[in-house]
PDB file of C-alpha atoms in Angstrom:
ATOM      1  CA  MET A  84     115.502  86.831 109.867  1.00 46.00           C
ATOM      2  CA  LYS A  85     114.615  90.074 107.967  1.00 42.00           C
ATOM      3  CA  ARG A  86     115.675  91.923 110.872  1.00 43.00           C
ATOM      4  CA  ASN A  87     118.754  90.092 111.342  1.00 42.00           C
ATOM      5  CA  VAL A  88     119.331  91.835 107.759  1.00 38.00           C
ATOM      6  CA  ILE A  89     119.195  95.259 108.659  1.00 39.00           C
ATOM      7  CA  ILE A  90     120.581  94.544 111.885  1.00 37.00           C
ATOM      8  CA  SER A  91     123.429  93.486 109.543  1.00 37.00           C
ATOM      9  CA  VAL A  92     123.887  96.102 107.020  1.00 39.00           C
ATOM     10  CA  SER A  93     123.684  98.738 109.818  1.00 43.00           C
ATOM     11  CA  ILE A  94     126.476  97.455 111.294  1.00 40.00           C
ATOM     12  CA  ALA A  95     128.552  97.170 108.262  1.00 38.00           C
ATOM     13  CA  ALA A  96     127.727 101.038 107.123  1.00 42.00           C
ATOM     14  CA  ILE A  97     128.935 101.716 110.586  1.00 38.00           C
ATOM     15  CA  ILE A  98     132.410 100.382 110.475  1.00 35.00           C
ATOM     16  CA  THR A  99     132.775 101.492 106.538  1.00 36.00           C
ATOM     17  CA  ALA A 100     132.256 104.952 108.003  1.00 42.00           C
ATOM     18  CA  LEU A 101     134.776 104.192 110.824  1.00 37.00           C
ATOM     19  CA  ILE A 102     136.571 103.210 108.467  1.00 35.00           C
ATOM     20  CA  PHE A 103     136.174 105.940 106.392  1.00 40.00           C
ATOM     21  CA  LEU A 104     136.526 108.484 108.874  1.00 45.00           C
ATOM     22  CA  PHE A 105     139.725 106.400 110.310  1.00 44.00           C
ATOM     23  CA  PRO A 106     141.605 105.056 107.842  1.00 44.00           C
ATOM     24  CA  LYS A 107     144.793 102.684 108.412  1.00 45.00           C
ATOM     25  CA  ASN A 108     148.272 104.237 107.620  1.00 47.00           C
ATOM     26  CA  GLY A 109     149.190 103.054 104.248  1.00 46.00           C
ATOM     27  CA  VAL A 110     152.309 100.800 104.161  1.00 43.00           C
ATOM     28  CA  THR A 111     154.665 101.952 101.470  1.00 53.00           C
ATOM     29  CA  THR A 112     158.721 100.934 101.075  1.00 64.00           C
ATOM     30  CA  ASP A 113     159.030 103.986  98.192  1.00 81.00           C
ATOM     31  CA  THR A 114     161.340 106.266  99.845  1.00 89.00           C
ATOM     32  CA  LEU A 115     160.873 110.055 100.901  1.00 91.00           C
ATOM     33  CA  SER A 116     162.017 111.757  97.546  1.00 89.00           C
ATOM     34  CA  GLU A 117     159.647 108.862  95.335  1.00 89.00           C
ATOM     35  CA  ILE A 118     156.148 109.296  97.286  1.00 91.00           C
ATOM     36  CA  LEU A 119     157.005 113.597  96.226  1.00 90.00           C
ATOM     37  CA  GLU A 120     157.964 112.566  92.810  1.00 88.00           C
ATOM     38  CA  LYS A 121     154.604 110.901  92.204  1.00 89.00           C
ATOM     39  CA  THR A 122     152.522 113.192  94.342  1.00 90.00           C
ATOM     40  CA  TYR A 123     153.676 115.762  92.266  1.00 88.00           C
ATOM     41  CA  SER A 124     153.349 114.002  88.828  1.00 85.00           C
ATOM     42  CA  GLN A 125     149.529 113.339  90.291  1.00 85.00           C
ATOM     43  CA  LEU A 126     149.313 117.437  90.055  1.00 86.00           C
ATOM     44  CA  LYS A 127     150.196 117.832  87.427  1.00 81.00           C
ATOM     45  CA  ASN A 128     148.385 115.055  85.473  1.00 80.00           C
ATOM     46  CA  ASP A 129     145.094 116.106  87.009  1.00 75.00           C
ATOM     47  CA  HIS A 130     146.367 119.874  86.185  1.00 70.00           C
ATOM     48  CA  LEU A 131     145.744 120.900  89.743  1.00 70.00           C
ATOM     49  CA  LEU A 132     150.151 122.569  90.254  1.00 71.00           C
ATOM     50  CA  HIS A 133     150.204 125.160  86.826  1.00 66.00           C
ATOM     51  CA  ASP A 134     154.260 124.794  86.583  1.00 61.00           C
ATOM     52  CA  SER A 135     155.253 124.981  83.326  1.00 57.00           C
ATOM     53  CA  SER A 136     158.159 123.296  84.462  1.00 56.00           C
ATOM     54  CA  SER A 137     158.242 119.333  82.975  1.00 60.00           C
ATOM     55  CA  ILE A 138     159.356 116.185  85.741  1.00 62.00           C
ATOM     56  CA  SER A 139     161.482 114.361  84.338  1.00 71.00           C
ATOM     57  CA  PRO A 140     164.666 117.103  83.438  1.00 81.00           C
ATOM     58  CA  ILE A 141     164.906 118.906  87.794  1.00 83.00           C
ATOM     59  CA  SER A 142     164.370 115.009  88.663  1.00 85.00           C
ATOM     60  CA  ALA A 143     167.595 114.398  86.331  1.00 90.00           C
ATOM     61  CA  LEU A 144     169.449 117.180  87.153  1.00 91.00           C
ATOM     62  CA  LEU A 145     168.326 116.074  91.356  1.00 93.00           C
ATOM     63  CA  ASP A 146     169.987 113.319  89.944  1.00 93.00           C
ATOM     64  CA  SER A 147     173.163 113.903  88.464  1.00 95.00           C
ATOM     65  CA  THR A 148     173.916 117.117  91.242  1.00 97.00           C
ATOM     66  CA  CYS A 149     173.395 114.727  94.128  1.00 97.00           C
ATOM     67  CA  LEU A 150     175.060 112.288  92.342  1.00 97.00           C
ATOM     68  CA  LYS A 151     178.111 114.749  91.657  1.00 97.00           C
ATOM     69  CA  LEU A 152     178.279 115.033  95.390  1.00 97.00           C
ATOM     70  CA  SER A 153     177.969 112.043  96.487  1.00 97.00           C
ATOM     71  CA  LEU A 154     181.621 111.528  94.102  1.00 97.00           C
ATOM     72  CA  SER A 155     183.392 114.134  95.788  1.00 97.00           C
ATOM     73  CA  LEU A 156     183.147 113.803  99.022  1.00 97.00           C
ATOM     74  CA  GLY A 157     183.726 109.752  98.877  1.00 96.00           C
ATOM     75  CA  GLU A 158     183.239 108.654 102.612  1.00 95.00           C
ATOM     76  CA  ARG A 159     182.113 112.103 104.183  1.00 96.00           C
ATOM     77  CA  THR A 160     178.238 111.948 102.438  1.00 96.00           C
ATOM     78  CA  ARG A 161     177.095 111.492 106.495  1.00 97.00           C
ATOM     79  CA  SER A 162     179.746 113.765 108.060  1.00 96.00           C
ATOM     80  CA  PRO A 163     179.417 117.614 108.856  1.00 96.00           C
ATOM     81  CA  GLU A 164     180.909 118.307 105.959  1.00 97.00           C
ATOM     82  CA  ALA A 165     178.212 117.345 103.518  1.00 97.00           C
ATOM     83  CA  VAL A 166     175.834 119.836 105.287  1.00 97.00           C
ATOM     84  CA  ASP A 167     177.425 121.851 104.194  1.00 97.00           C
ATOM     85  CA  SER A 168     177.917 121.049 100.762  1.00 98.00           C
ATOM     86  CA  LEU A 169     174.178 121.143 100.692  1.00 98.00           C
ATOM     87  CA  ILE A 170     173.807 123.924 101.907  1.00 98.00           C
ATOM     88  CA  SER A 171     175.948 125.709  99.276  1.00 97.00           C
ATOM     89  CA  GLN A 172     174.497 124.062  96.683  1.00 98.00           C
ATOM     90  CA  ILE A 173     170.528 124.535  97.836  1.00 98.00           C
ATOM     91  CA  TYR A 174     172.187 128.416  98.143  1.00 98.00           C
ATOM     92  CA  HIS A 175     174.346 129.574  96.483  1.00 97.00           C
ATOM     93  CA  LYS A 176     174.732 127.795  93.812  1.00 97.00           C
ATOM     94  CA  TRP A 177     171.017 127.739  92.634  1.00 97.00           C
ATOM     95  CA  GLN A 178     170.016 130.647  95.276  1.00 97.00           C
ATOM     96  CA  ILE A 179     167.183 128.929  96.790  1.00 97.00           C
ATOM     97  CA  GLY A 180     164.727 131.756  98.396  1.00 96.00           C
ATOM     98  CA  PHE A 181     161.986 131.814 100.829  1.00 95.00           C
ATOM     99  CA  ASN A 182     158.539 131.526  99.393  1.00 95.00           C
ATOM    100  CA  SER A 183     156.269 133.662 101.909  1.00 92.00           C
ATOM    101  CA  ASP A 184     152.989 132.271 100.708  1.00 93.00           C
ATOM    102  CA  ASP A 185     152.256 129.897 102.008  1.00 88.00           C
ATOM    103  CA  PHE A 186     149.120 128.587  99.656  1.00 92.00           C
ATOM    104  CA  ASP A 187     151.767 128.499  96.660  1.00 94.00           C
ATOM    105  CA  LEU A 188     152.430 124.750  95.130  1.00 93.00           C
ATOM    106  CA  THR A 189     155.135 125.676  93.526  1.00 91.00           C
ATOM    107  CA  GLY A 190     156.978 126.033  97.131  1.00 94.00           C
ATOM    108  CA  MET A 191     156.622 122.962  98.405  1.00 95.00           C
ATOM    109  CA  PHE A 192     158.521 120.282  96.232  1.00 94.00           C
ATOM    110  CA  PRO A 193     161.535 120.187  95.741  1.00 93.00           C
ATOM    111  CA  GLN A 194     161.468 120.069  91.590  1.00 90.00           C
ATOM    112  CA  SER A 195     159.186 123.419  91.440  1.00 91.00           C
ATOM    113  CA  VAL A 196     161.774 124.717  94.191  1.00 95.00           C
ATOM    114  CA  ILE A 197     164.626 123.910  91.961  1.00 94.00           C
ATOM    115  CA  GLN A 198     163.061 125.615  88.987  1.00 91.00           C
ATOM    116  CA  SER A 199     160.811 128.478  90.457  1.00 92.00           C
ATOM    117  CA  GLN A 200     164.314 129.809  93.114  1.00 95.00           C
ATOM    118  CA  LYS A 201     162.011 129.883  95.747  1.00 96.00           C
ATOM    119  CA  GLY A 202     159.870 127.785  98.420  1.00 96.00           C
ATOM    120  CA  SER A 203     157.997 127.340 101.786  1.00 97.00           C
ATOM    121  CA  CYS A 204     160.521 126.039 104.385  1.00 97.00           C
ATOM    122  CA  LEU A 205     158.392 122.980 104.159  1.00 97.00           C
ATOM    123  CA  GLY A 206     159.335 123.029 100.769  1.00 97.00           C
ATOM    124  CA  VAL A 207     163.032 123.978 101.115  1.00 98.00           C
ATOM    125  CA  SER A 208     163.106 121.694 103.581  1.00 98.00           C
ATOM    126  CA  LEU A 209     161.912 118.251 101.777  1.00 97.00           C
ATOM    127  CA  LEU A 210     164.921 119.565  99.354  1.00 97.00           C
ATOM    128  CA  PHE A 211     166.793 119.299 101.538  1.00 98.00           C
ATOM    129  CA  LEU A 212     165.823 115.655 102.905  1.00 97.00           C
ATOM    130  CA  THR A 213     165.573 114.693  99.364  1.00 96.00           C
ATOM    131  CA  MET A 214     168.658 115.257  98.327  1.00 97.00           C
ATOM    132  CA  ALA A 215     170.323 113.660 102.020  1.00 97.00           C
ATOM    133  CA  GLU A 216     168.298 110.152 100.952  1.00 96.00           C
ATOM    134  CA  LYS A 217     170.373 110.526  98.237  1.00 95.00           C
ATOM    135  CA  ILE A 218     173.084 110.985  99.037  1.00 97.00           C
ATOM    136  CA  GLY A 219     172.898 109.678 102.025  1.00 96.00           C
ATOM    137  CA  CYS A 220     173.915 111.688 105.026  1.00 97.00           C
ATOM    138  CA  PRO A 221     172.050 112.371 108.060  1.00 97.00           C
ATOM    139  CA  LEU A 222     169.218 115.319 108.035  1.00 98.00           C
ATOM    140  CA  TYR A 223     166.222 115.019 109.424  1.00 97.00           C
ATOM    141  CA  GLY A 224     163.052 117.357 109.190  1.00 97.00           C
ATOM    142  CA  VAL A 225     161.789 118.704 112.646  1.00 97.00           C
ATOM    143  CA  ILE A 226     157.696 119.815 112.613  1.00 95.00           C
ATOM    144  CA  ILE A 227     156.964 122.317 114.782  1.00 94.00           C
ATOM    145  CA  PRO A 228     153.108 124.261 114.636  1.00 92.00           C
ATOM    146  CA  GLY A 229     153.603 126.567 111.782  1.00 92.00           C
ATOM    147  CA  HIS A 230     157.210 125.638 110.541  1.00 95.00           C
ATOM    148  CA  VAL A 231     159.123 123.230 109.698  1.00 97.00           C
ATOM    149  CA  PHE A 232     163.152 122.977 110.183  1.00 98.00           C
ATOM    150  CA  ILE A 233     166.115 120.154 109.477  1.00 98.00           C
ATOM    151  CA  ARG A 234     168.037 118.992 111.488  1.00 98.00           C
ATOM    152  CA  TYR A 235     171.807 116.992 111.259  1.00 98.00           C
ATOM    153  CA  ASP A 236     172.394 113.857 113.316  1.00 97.00           C
ATOM    154  CA  ASP A 237     174.440 111.186 113.112  1.00 95.00           C
ATOM    155  CA  GLY A 238     174.546 110.358 116.302  1.00 93.00           C
ATOM    156  CA  ILE A 239     177.516 112.659 117.810  1.00 94.00           C
ATOM    157  CA  GLN A 240     176.969 115.389 116.164  1.00 94.00           C
ATOM    158  CA  CYS A 241     173.335 117.568 115.993  1.00 95.00           C
ATOM    159  CA  ARG A 242     173.045 121.067 114.102  1.00 97.00           C
ATOM    160  CA  ASN A 243     170.136 122.120 113.184  1.00 98.00           C
ATOM    161  CA  ILE A 244     169.194 124.276 109.600  1.00 98.00           C
ATOM    162  CA  GLU A 245     166.921 127.174 108.810  1.00 98.00           C
ATOM    163  CA  PRO A 246     165.446 126.289 105.756  1.00 97.00           C
ATOM    164  CA  ASN A 247     164.449 130.044 105.645  1.00 96.00           C
ATOM    165  CA  ARG A 248     167.220 132.112 106.309  1.00 95.00           C
ATOM    166  CA  GLU A 249     170.236 130.075 103.627  1.00 95.00           C
ATOM    167  CA  GLY A 250     170.409 127.298 105.979  1.00 96.00           C
ATOM    168  CA  ILE A 251     172.118 128.836 109.095  1.00 96.00           C
ATOM    169  CA  SER A 252     171.671 127.172 112.644  1.00 97.00           C
ATOM    170  CA  HIS A 253     169.860 128.092 115.646  1.00 96.00           C
ATOM    171  CA  PRO A 254     169.721 126.398 118.731  1.00 95.00           C
ATOM    172  CA  ASP A 255     166.823 124.578 119.561  1.00 94.00           C
ATOM    173  CA  ASP A 256     165.469 127.531 122.358  1.00 93.00           C
ATOM    174  CA  TYR A 257     165.354 129.760 119.397  1.00 95.00           C
ATOM    175  CA  TYR A 258     162.185 127.370 118.099  1.00 95.00           C
ATOM    176  CA  ARG A 259     160.642 127.293 120.942  1.00 93.00           C
ATOM    177  CA  GLU A 260     160.070 130.602 122.468  1.00 92.00           C
ATOM    178  CA  ARG A 261     159.662 131.448 118.547  1.00 92.00           C
ATOM    179  CA  TYR A 262     156.820 129.240 117.759  1.00 93.00           C
ATOM    180  CA  LEU A 263     156.357 127.240 120.907  1.00 90.00           C
ATOM    181  CA  SER A 264     153.670 128.331 123.660  1.00 83.00           C
ATOM    182  CA  ASP A 265     154.496 128.691 127.636  1.00 78.00           C
ATOM    183  CA  HIS A 266     153.179 125.211 128.329  1.00 72.00           C
ATOM    184  CA  SER A 267     154.822 123.638 125.794  1.00 77.00           C
ATOM    185  CA  ARG A 268     157.789 124.777 125.609  1.00 78.00           C
ATOM    186  CA  THR A 269     159.833 122.142 127.466  1.00 79.00           C
ATOM    187  CA  LYS A 270     158.503 119.378 125.841  1.00 82.00           C
ATOM    188  CA  PRO A 271     161.360 118.293 123.099  1.00 86.00           C
ATOM    189  CA  LEU A 272     161.767 118.513 119.251  1.00 93.00           C
ATOM    190  CA  ASN A 273     161.898 115.591 117.451  1.00 92.00           C
ATOM    191  CA  LYS A 274     162.359 114.400 114.347  1.00 94.00           C
ATOM    192  CA  ALA A 275     160.009 113.788 112.371  1.00 94.00           C
ATOM    193  CA  SER A 276     158.875 110.350 110.784  1.00 92.00           C
ATOM    194  CA  ALA A 277     158.646 110.852 106.469  1.00 92.00           C
ATOM    195  CA  ALA A 278     154.955 109.788 107.325  1.00 92.00           C
ATOM    196  CA  ASP A 279     155.003 112.687 109.569  1.00 94.00           C
ATOM    197  CA  LEU A 280     156.034 115.376 106.033  1.00 95.00           C
ATOM    198  CA  VAL A 281     154.235 113.978 103.651  1.00 94.00           C
ATOM    199  CA  ALA A 282     151.305 113.849 106.223  1.00 95.00           C
ATOM    200  CA  ILE A 283     151.922 117.764 106.336  1.00 95.00           C
ATOM    201  CA  LEU A 284     152.529 118.447 103.102  1.00 96.00           C
ATOM    202  CA  ASN A 285     149.119 117.005 101.278  1.00 95.00           C
ATOM    203  CA  TYR A 286     147.635 119.331 104.392  1.00 95.00           C
ATOM    204  CA  ASN A 287     149.324 121.671 103.079  1.00 95.00           C
ATOM    205  CA  ILE A 288     148.243 120.948  99.381  1.00 95.00           C
ATOM    206  CA  ALA A 289     144.153 120.153 100.556  1.00 95.00           C
ATOM    207  CA  ASN A 290     144.692 123.893 102.271  1.00 95.00           C
ATOM    208  CA  SER A 291     146.139 125.509  99.076  1.00 94.00           C
ATOM    209  CA  TYR A 292     142.986 123.740  97.589  1.00 94.00           C
ATOM    210  CA  ALA A 293     140.178 125.113  99.988  1.00 95.00           C
ATOM    211  CA  LYS A 294     141.814 129.063  99.658  1.00 93.00           C
ATOM    212  CA  GLN A 295     141.195 128.567  95.790  1.00 91.00           C
ATOM    213  CA  ASN A 296     137.900 127.389  96.710  1.00 94.00           C
ATOM    214  CA  LYS A 297     138.537 123.796  95.319  1.00 93.00           C
ATOM    215  CA  THR A 298     136.665 121.608  97.325  1.00 94.00           C
ATOM    216  CA  GLY A 299     137.105 118.398  96.183  1.00 93.00           C
ATOM    217  CA  SER A 300     140.636 118.159  95.085  1.00 92.00           C
ATOM    218  CA  ALA A 301     140.387 120.156  99.254  1.00 94.00           C
ATOM    219  CA  ILE A 302     138.901 116.827 100.392  1.00 95.00           C
ATOM    220  CA  LYS A 303     140.720 114.257  98.802  1.00 93.00           C
ATOM    221  CA  TYR A 304     144.198 115.454 100.030  1.00 94.00           C
ATOM    222  CA  TYR A 305     142.970 116.415 103.554  1.00 95.00           C
ATOM    223  CA  LYS A 306     141.486 112.380 103.440  1.00 94.00           C
ATOM    224  CA  LYS A 307     145.521 111.553 102.376  1.00 92.00           C
ATOM    225  CA  SER A 308     146.735 114.280 105.128  1.00 93.00           C
ATOM    226  CA  ILE A 309     144.541 111.768 107.912  1.00 92.00           C
ATOM    227  CA  ALA A 310     145.508 108.236 106.140  1.00 89.00           C
ATOM    228  CA  THR A 311     149.280 109.339 106.659  1.00 78.00           C
ATOM    229  CA  LYS A 312     149.722 110.879 109.915  1.00 68.00           C
ATOM    230  CA  PRO A 313     150.675 108.365 111.814  1.00 55.00           C
TER     231      PRO A 313
END
């Protein structure tokens, strides 16, 4: 009997370890913008993100701007014209520039990108996607090694949007030649899911904390990245 108990405990420990190492994907009905805002708020509440901006005014600015864009576009929110409006808003009106520091947390979130007027490829892409989600424009993220960019695809027209270069459009081959190794250049550059993007965000957050020697915070977000990744 005692031996059976020991075996049962050992099996339970192994199962627990496997669940810990390979957690299941969390099921959530939150939109991408809601997930980003929750993550941003959590970092600020935990005093891990040194950003002087207040969340509510920036979120309100995003909402009001997207409402104005929706009203001005009318039934064209899914059209290429909507993409041009987003590009104009982000790069010309808000004057968002490129943040080359991949470890800077303020460059990763739409709220702090607006506040600091600069963002990484991921941060500016997430800003595009947040706004597109709010107005109903068919934009998608595309993740490749070392880079994230945006793609407009309404099922008829397709257009890439480069976040680091004020939204100019590069063909897929540009990204294949610049970022992919020879053996992977024939692979399609598929649209990323919201879960893919959140996983990359959590991974980048973890890298930022690892660089700062904040091991506990780094491990926390590496785990989040693994749990989120499909």
